[in-house]
Short mmCIF file of C-alpha atoms in Angstrom, two decimals:
data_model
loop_
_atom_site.label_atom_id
_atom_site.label_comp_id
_atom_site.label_asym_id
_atom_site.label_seq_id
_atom_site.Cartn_x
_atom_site.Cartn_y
_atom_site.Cartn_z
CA UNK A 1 54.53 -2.34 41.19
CA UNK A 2 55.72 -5.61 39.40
CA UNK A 3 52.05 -6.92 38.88
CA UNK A 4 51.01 -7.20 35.33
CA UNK A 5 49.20 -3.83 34.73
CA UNK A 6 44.56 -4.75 34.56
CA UNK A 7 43.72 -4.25 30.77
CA UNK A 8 42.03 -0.89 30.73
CA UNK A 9 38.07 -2.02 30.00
CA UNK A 10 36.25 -0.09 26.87
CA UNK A 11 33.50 0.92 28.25
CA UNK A 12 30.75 2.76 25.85
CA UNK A 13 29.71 6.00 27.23
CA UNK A 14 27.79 6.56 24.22
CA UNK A 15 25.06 3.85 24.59
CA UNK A 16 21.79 3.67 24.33
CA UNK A 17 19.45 4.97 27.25
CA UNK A 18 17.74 0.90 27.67
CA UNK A 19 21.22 -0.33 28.17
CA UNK A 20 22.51 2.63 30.45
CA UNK A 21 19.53 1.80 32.65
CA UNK A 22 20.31 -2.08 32.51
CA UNK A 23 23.97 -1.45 33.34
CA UNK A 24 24.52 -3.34 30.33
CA UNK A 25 27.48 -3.19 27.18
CA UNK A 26 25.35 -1.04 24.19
CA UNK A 27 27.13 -1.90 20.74
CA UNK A 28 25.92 1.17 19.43
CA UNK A 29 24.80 0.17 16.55
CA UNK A 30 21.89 2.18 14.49
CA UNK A 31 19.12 2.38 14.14
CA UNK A 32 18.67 -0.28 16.73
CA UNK A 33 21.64 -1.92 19.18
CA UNK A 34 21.69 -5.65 19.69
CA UNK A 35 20.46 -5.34 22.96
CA UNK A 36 17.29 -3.32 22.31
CA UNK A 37 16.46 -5.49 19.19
CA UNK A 38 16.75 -8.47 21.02
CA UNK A 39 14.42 -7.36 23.40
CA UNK A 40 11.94 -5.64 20.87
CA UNK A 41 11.75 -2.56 22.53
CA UNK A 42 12.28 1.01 20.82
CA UNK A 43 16.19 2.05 20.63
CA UNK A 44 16.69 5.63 21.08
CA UNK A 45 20.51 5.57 19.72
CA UNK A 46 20.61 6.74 16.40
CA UNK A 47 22.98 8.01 13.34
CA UNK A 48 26.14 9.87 14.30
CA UNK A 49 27.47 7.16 17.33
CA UNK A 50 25.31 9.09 19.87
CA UNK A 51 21.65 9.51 20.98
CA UNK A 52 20.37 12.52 20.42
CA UNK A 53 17.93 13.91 22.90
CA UNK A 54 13.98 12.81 23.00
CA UNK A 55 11.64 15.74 22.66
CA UNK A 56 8.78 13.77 23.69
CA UNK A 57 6.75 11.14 25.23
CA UNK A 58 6.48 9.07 22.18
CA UNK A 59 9.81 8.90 21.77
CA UNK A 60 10.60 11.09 18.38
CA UNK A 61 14.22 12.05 17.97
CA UNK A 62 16.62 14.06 15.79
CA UNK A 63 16.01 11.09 13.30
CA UNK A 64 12.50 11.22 13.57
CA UNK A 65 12.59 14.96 12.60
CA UNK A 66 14.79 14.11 9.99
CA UNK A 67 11.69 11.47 9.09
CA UNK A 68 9.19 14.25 9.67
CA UNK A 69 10.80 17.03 7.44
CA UNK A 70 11.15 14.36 4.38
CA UNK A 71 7.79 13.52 4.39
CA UNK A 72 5.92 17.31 5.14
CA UNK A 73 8.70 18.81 2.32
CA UNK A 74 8.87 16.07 -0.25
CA UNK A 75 7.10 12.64 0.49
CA UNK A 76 3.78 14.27 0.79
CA UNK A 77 3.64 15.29 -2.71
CA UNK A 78 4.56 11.93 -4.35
CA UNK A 79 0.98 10.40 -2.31
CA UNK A 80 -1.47 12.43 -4.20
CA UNK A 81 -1.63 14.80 -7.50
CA UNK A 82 -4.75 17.03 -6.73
CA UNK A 83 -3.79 20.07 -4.40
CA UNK A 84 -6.39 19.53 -1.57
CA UNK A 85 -5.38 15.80 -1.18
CA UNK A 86 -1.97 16.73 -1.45
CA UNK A 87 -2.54 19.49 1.32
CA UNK A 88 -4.21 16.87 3.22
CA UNK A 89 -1.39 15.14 3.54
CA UNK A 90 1.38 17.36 3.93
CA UNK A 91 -0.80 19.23 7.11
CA UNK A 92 -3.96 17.83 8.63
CA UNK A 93 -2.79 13.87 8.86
CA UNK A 94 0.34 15.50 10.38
CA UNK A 95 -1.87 17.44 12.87
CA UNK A 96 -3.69 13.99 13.62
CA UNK A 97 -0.52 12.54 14.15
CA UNK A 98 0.36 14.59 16.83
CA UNK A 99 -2.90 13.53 19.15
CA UNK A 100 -2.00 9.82 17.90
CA UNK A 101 1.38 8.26 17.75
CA UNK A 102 0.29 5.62 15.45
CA UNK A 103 -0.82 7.64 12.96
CA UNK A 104 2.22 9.78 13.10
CA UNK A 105 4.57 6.16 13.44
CA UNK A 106 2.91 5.13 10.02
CA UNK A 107 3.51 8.64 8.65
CA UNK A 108 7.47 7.98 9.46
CA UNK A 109 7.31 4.61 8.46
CA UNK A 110 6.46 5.54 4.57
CA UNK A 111 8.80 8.78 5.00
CA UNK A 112 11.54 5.80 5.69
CA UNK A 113 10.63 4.08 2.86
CA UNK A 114 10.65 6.97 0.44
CA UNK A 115 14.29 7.51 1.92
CA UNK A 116 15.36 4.39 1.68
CA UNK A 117 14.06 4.41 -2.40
CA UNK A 118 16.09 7.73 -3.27
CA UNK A 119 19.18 7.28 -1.29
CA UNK A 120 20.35 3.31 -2.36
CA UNK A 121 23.79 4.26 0.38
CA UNK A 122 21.81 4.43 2.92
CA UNK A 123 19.19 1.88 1.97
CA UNK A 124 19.25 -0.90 5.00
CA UNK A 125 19.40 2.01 7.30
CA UNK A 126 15.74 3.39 6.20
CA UNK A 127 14.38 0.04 5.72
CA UNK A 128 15.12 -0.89 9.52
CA UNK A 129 13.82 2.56 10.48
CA UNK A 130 10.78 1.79 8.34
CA UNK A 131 10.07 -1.42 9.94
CA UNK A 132 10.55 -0.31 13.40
CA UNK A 133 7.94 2.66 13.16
CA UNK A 134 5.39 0.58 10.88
CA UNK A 135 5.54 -2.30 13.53
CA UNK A 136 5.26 0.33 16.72
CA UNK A 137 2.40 1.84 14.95
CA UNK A 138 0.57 -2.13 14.13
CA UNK A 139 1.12 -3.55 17.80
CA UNK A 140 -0.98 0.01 19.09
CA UNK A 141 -3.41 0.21 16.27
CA UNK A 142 -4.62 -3.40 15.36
CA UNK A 143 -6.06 -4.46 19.23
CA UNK A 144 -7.68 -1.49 19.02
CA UNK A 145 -9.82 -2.77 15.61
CA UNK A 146 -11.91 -4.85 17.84
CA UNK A 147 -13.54 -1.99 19.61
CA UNK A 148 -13.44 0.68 17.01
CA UNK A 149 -16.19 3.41 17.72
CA UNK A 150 -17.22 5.84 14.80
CA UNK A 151 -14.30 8.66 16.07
CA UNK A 152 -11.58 6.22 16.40
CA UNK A 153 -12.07 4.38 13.46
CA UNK A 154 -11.50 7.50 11.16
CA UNK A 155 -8.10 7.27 13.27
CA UNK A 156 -7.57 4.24 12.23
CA UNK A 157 -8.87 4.14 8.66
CA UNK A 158 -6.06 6.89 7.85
CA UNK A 159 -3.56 4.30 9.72
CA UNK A 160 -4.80 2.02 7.11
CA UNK A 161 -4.26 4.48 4.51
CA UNK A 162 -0.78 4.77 5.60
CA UNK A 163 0.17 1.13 5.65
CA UNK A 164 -1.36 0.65 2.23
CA UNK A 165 1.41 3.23 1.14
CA UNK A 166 3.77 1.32 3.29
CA UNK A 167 2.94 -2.14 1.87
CA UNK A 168 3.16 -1.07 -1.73
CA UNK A 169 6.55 0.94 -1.51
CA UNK A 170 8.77 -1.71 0.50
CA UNK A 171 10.87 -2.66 -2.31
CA UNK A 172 10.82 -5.63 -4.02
CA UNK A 173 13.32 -7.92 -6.49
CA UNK A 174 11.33 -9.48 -10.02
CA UNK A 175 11.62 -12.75 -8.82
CA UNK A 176 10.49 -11.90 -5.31
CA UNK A 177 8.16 -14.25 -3.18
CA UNK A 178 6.40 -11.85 -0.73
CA UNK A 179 3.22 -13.06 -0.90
CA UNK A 180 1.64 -14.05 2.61
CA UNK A 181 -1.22 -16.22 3.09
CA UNK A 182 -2.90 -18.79 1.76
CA UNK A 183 -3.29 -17.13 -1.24
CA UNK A 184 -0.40 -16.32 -3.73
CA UNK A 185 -1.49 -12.65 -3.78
CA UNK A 186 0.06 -9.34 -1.30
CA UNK A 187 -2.05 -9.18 1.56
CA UNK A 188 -2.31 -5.31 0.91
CA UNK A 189 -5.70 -6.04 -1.71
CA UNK A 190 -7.63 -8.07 1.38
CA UNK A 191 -6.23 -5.26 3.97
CA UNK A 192 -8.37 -2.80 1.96
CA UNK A 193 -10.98 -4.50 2.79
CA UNK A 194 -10.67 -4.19 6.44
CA UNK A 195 -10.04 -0.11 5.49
CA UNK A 196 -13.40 -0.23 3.68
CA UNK A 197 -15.16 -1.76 6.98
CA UNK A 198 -13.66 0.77 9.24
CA UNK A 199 -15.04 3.48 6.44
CA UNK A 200 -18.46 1.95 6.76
CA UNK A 201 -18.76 2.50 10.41
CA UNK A 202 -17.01 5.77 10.35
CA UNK A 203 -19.27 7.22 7.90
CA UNK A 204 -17.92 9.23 5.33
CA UNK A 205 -17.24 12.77 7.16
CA UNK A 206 -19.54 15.76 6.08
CA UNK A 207 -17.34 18.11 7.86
CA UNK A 208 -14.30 17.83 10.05
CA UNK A 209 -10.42 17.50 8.83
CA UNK A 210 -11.13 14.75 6.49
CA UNK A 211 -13.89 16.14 4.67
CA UNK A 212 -11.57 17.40 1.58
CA UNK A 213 -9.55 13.76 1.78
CA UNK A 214 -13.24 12.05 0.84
CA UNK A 215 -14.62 14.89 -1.34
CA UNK A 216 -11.99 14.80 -3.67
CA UNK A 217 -12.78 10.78 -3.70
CA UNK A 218 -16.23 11.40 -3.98
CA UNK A 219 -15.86 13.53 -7.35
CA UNK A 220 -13.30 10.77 -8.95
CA UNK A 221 -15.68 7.92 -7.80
CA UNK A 222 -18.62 9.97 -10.01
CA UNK A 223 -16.47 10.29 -12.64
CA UNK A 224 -16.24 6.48 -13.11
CA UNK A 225 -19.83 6.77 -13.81
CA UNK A 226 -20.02 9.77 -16.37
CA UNK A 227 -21.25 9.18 -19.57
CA UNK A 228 -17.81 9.50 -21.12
CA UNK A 229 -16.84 6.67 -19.06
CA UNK A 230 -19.50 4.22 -20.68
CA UNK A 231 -16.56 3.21 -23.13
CA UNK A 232 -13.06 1.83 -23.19
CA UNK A 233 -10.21 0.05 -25.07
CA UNK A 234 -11.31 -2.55 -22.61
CA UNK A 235 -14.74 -2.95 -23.39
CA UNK A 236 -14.63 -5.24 -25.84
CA UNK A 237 -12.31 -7.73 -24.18
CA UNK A 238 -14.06 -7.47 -21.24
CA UNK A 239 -17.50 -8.41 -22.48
CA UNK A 240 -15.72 -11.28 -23.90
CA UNK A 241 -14.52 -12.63 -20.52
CA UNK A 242 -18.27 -12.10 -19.01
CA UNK A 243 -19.33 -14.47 -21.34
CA UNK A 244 -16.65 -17.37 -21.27
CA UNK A 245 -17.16 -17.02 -17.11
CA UNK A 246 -20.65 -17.71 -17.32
CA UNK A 247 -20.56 -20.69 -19.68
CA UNK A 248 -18.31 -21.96 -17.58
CA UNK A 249 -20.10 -25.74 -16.40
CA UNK A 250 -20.25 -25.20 -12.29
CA UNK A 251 -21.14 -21.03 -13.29
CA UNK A 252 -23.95 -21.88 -15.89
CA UNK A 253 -25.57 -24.88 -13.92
CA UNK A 254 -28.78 -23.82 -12.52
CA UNK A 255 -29.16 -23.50 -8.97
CA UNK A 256 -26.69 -23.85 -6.47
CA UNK A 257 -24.00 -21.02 -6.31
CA UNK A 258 -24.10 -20.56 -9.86
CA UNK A 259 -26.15 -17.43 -10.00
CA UNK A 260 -23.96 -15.78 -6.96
CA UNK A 261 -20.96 -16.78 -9.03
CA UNK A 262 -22.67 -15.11 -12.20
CA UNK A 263 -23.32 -12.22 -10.21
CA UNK A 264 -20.57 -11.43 -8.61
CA UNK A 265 -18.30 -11.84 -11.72
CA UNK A 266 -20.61 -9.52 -13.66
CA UNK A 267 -20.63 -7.14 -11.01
CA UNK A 268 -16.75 -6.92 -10.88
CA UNK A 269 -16.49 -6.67 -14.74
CA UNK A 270 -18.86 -4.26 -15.17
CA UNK A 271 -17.31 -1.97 -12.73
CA UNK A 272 -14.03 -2.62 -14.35
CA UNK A 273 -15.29 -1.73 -17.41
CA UNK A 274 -16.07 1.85 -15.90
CA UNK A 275 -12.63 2.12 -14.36
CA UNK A 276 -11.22 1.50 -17.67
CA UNK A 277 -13.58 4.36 -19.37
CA UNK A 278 -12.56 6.96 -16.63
CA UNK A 279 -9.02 5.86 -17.29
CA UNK A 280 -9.76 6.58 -20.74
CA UNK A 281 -11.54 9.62 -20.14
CA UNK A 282 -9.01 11.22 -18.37
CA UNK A 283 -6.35 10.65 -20.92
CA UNK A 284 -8.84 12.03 -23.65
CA UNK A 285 -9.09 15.47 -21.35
CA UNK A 286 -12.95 14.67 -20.52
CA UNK A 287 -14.11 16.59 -17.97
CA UNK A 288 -12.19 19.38 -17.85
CA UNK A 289 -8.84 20.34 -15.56
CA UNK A 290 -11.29 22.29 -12.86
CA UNK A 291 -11.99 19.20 -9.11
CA UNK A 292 -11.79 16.20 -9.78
CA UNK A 293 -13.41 15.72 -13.01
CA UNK A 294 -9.67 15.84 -14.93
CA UNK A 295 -5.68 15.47 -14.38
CA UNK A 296 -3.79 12.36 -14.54
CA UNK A 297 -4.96 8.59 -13.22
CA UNK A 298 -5.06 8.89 -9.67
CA UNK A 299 -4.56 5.73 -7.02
CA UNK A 300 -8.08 6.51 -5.93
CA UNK A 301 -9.21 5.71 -9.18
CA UNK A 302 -7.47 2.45 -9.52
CA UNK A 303 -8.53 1.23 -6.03
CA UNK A 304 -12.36 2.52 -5.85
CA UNK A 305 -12.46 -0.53 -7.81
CA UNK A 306 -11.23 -2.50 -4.95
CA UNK A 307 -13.39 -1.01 -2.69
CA UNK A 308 -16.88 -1.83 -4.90
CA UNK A 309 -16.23 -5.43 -5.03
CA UNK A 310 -13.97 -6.37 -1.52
CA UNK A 311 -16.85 -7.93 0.02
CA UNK A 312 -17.57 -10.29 -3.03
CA UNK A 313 -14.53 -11.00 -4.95
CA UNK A 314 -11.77 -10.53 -2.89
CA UNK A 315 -12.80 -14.31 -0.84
CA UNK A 316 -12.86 -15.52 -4.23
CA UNK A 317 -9.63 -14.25 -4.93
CA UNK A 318 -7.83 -16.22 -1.63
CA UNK A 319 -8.92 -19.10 -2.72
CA UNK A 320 -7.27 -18.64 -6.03
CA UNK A 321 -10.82 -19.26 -8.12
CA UNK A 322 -9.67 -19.32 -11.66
CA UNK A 323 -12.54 -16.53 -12.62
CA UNK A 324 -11.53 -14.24 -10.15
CA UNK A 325 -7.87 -14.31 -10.93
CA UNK A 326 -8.64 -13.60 -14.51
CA UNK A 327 -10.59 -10.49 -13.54
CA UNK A 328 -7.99 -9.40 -11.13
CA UNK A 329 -5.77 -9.43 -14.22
CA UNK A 330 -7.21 -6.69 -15.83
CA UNK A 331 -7.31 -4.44 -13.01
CA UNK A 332 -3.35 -5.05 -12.73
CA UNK A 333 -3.79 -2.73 -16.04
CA UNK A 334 -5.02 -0.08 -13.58
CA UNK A 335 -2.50 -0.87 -11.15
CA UNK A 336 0.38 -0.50 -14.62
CA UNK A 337 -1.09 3.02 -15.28
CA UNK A 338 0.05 3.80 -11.71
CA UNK A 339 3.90 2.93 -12.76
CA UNK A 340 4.75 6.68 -12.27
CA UNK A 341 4.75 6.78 -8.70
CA UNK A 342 7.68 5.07 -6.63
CA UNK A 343 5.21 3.15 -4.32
CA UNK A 344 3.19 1.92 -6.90
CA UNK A 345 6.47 0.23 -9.32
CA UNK A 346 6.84 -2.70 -10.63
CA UNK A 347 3.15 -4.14 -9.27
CA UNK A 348 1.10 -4.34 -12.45
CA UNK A 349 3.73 -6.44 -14.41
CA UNK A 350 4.36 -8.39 -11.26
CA UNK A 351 1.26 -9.26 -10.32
CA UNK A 352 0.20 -10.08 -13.73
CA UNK A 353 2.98 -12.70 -13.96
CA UNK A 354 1.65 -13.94 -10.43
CA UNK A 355 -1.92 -14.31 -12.41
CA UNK A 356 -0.36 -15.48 -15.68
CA UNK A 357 1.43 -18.67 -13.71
CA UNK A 358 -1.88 -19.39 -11.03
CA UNK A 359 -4.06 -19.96 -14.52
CA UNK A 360 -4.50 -23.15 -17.23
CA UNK A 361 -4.43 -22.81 -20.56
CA UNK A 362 -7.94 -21.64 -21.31
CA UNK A 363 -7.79 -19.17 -18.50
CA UNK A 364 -4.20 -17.49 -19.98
CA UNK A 365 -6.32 -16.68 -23.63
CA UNK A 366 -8.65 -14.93 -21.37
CA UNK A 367 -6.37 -12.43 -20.19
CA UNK A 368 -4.18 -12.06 -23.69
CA UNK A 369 -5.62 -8.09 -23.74
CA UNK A 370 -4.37 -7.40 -20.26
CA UNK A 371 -1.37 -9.00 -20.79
CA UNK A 372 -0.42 -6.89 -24.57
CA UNK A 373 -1.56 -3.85 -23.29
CA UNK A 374 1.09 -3.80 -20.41
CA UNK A 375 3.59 -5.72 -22.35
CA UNK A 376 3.98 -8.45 -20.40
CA UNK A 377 5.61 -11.20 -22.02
CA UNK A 378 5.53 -14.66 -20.47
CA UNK A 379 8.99 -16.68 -19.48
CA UNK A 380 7.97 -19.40 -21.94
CA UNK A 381 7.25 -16.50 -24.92
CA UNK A 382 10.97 -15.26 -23.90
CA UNK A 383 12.69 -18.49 -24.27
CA UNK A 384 11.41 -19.25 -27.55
CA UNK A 385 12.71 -16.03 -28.85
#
């Protein structure tokens, strides 16, 4: 009776279900406890102090409906502006999702993002929810890469489709280093080439759910190469950067890798300059409002680029080549016509900066077009103001 009175222990009752079964202190806290992201393993507590209940194997939640409904009612639409792609989108990469939890785990990982870009409150929250789905969905999905068969690489390439989304929309700050790898450019360009290899053993689907998905790419990718698209803005400026690349004294010399150099630069110029007369095309009206032959600049247009010239350029690229920079710079124009779209903000003028400060002298006059018709305006320019 006189013995001090045993301070009454707080015990959670609300925890998660990891540390329930571990017998463990859960601190509750969303969208992951200490505990379970210690550990790296999923965390099934989530907003409100409680978990709510799992309605399936995989592990989707109340929050992960609250994911779900985001993207099918709202996220869906900002991906795509033509109505089949769009449709796409907002039903039959659902539908895959269901058969393949990392498809659906990307889906909710750019639903997160496109939460955490409208509501700033809540920000951190859909960031961490982002980063837990996208990385669920990358440690399933990239062993399997290695041993991708025709049907599961269509799986996979709309995986890659996702992350792309994913990888443009996390936000960034102007000044920014996110940059990974050796070379001072996102990793997102060289992971579209991976996408394209996965496309090239896939096949591109005659029938089947992602037949409209590729049509719809197929009639922008012909519009590129229209008649009215012989022409651009660009065209001039362009021509003159084919020329100073191959006077250039280790381009010009004969033999060696001077003619692949010559090549490959020509190649990715000329195909710019047909990106830049679609671009132009489209804003003119050519072609009409009727498939895919009119409507605004689409990311498909920007990036078929991209795909043309992955296997060539893009190596060239890593290694910060001079040449290829300055080419890259005028498709960061393409990228700038994109601006509209929350994913796709703020990468033109950044990336031209990130080209702008990897050049010399001689290489910055090169890209003085690309750089006016965005408006970018070096630091140097701005302090002299």
């Amino acid at each position: 009776m006189g013995g001090s009175k045993r301070k009454a222990h707080s015990k959670s009752r609300l925890g998660c279900k990891n540390c329930k079964a571990r017998k463990i202190k859960c601190d509750e806290k969303t969208p992951s406890c200490s505990n379970c992201t210690r550990r790296q393993v999923t965390c099934d507590f989530t907003v409100g102090g409680s978990p709510r209940p799992s309605l399936s194997a995989t592990g989707l939640n109340m929050t992960d409906l609250e994911l779900l409904h985001n993207y099918t009612a709202i996220t869906y639409l900002t991906l795509a502006d033509n109505l089949a792609t769009r449709e796409f989108y907002r039903t039959t990469i659902v539908q895959i999702g269901f058969d393949c939890d990392y498809v659906m785990r990307a889906i909710l990982a750019v639903s997160s993002l496109h939460l955490a870009h409208n509501r700033i409150g809540r920000r951190d929250h859909y960031q961490a929810l982002a980063i837990k789905h996208q990385q669920t969905a990358s440690n399933t999905a990239m062993p399997l890469l290695s041993s991708a068969d025709p049907e599961s690489a269509q799986k996979l390439f709309l995986f890659g489709v996702m992350t792309h989304y994913y990888a443009l929309g996390w936000p960034r700050e102007p000044g920014d280093k996110l940059f990974l790898g050796t070379s001072d450019f996102p990793d997102w360009i060289y992971f579209l080439r991976g996408t394209k290899a996965l496309l090239d053993l896939s096949g591109i689907p005659e029938s089947g759910p992602l037949r409209p998905l590729f049509a719809h790419s197929i009639e922008r990718y012909v519009l590129r190469k229209g008649p009215e698209a012989s022409h651009s803005s660009a065209h001039v400026a362009l021509t003159e950067l084919t020329d100073a690349i191959a006077s250039r004294p280790h381009i010009a010399a004969a033999g060696g890798g001077g003619n692949d150099l010559r090549r490959i630069y020509a190649t990715a110029i000329a195909e710019l300059k047909k990106s830049f007369g679609q671009a132009e095309a489209l804003r003119r009206g050519a072609g009409g409002g009727g498939g895919g032959g009119g409507g605004p600049y689409e990311m498909t247009d920007a990036f078929s680029w991209v795909y043309i010239v992955a296997d060539d350029l893009l190596p060239l690229l890593r290694v910060g080549a001079a040449e290829a920079v300055a080419v890259f710079a005028y498709f960061c124009v393409l990228l700038w016509l994109l601006e509209g779209h929350w994913w796709m903000q703020g990468w033109g003028l950044q990336l031209m900066a990130q080209a702008y400060e990897m050049l010399d002298e001689e290489g910055r006059v090169w890209i003085v077009w690309a750089m006016d018709e965005i408006g970018y305006v070096p630091p140097s320019a701005v302090d002299r103001m």
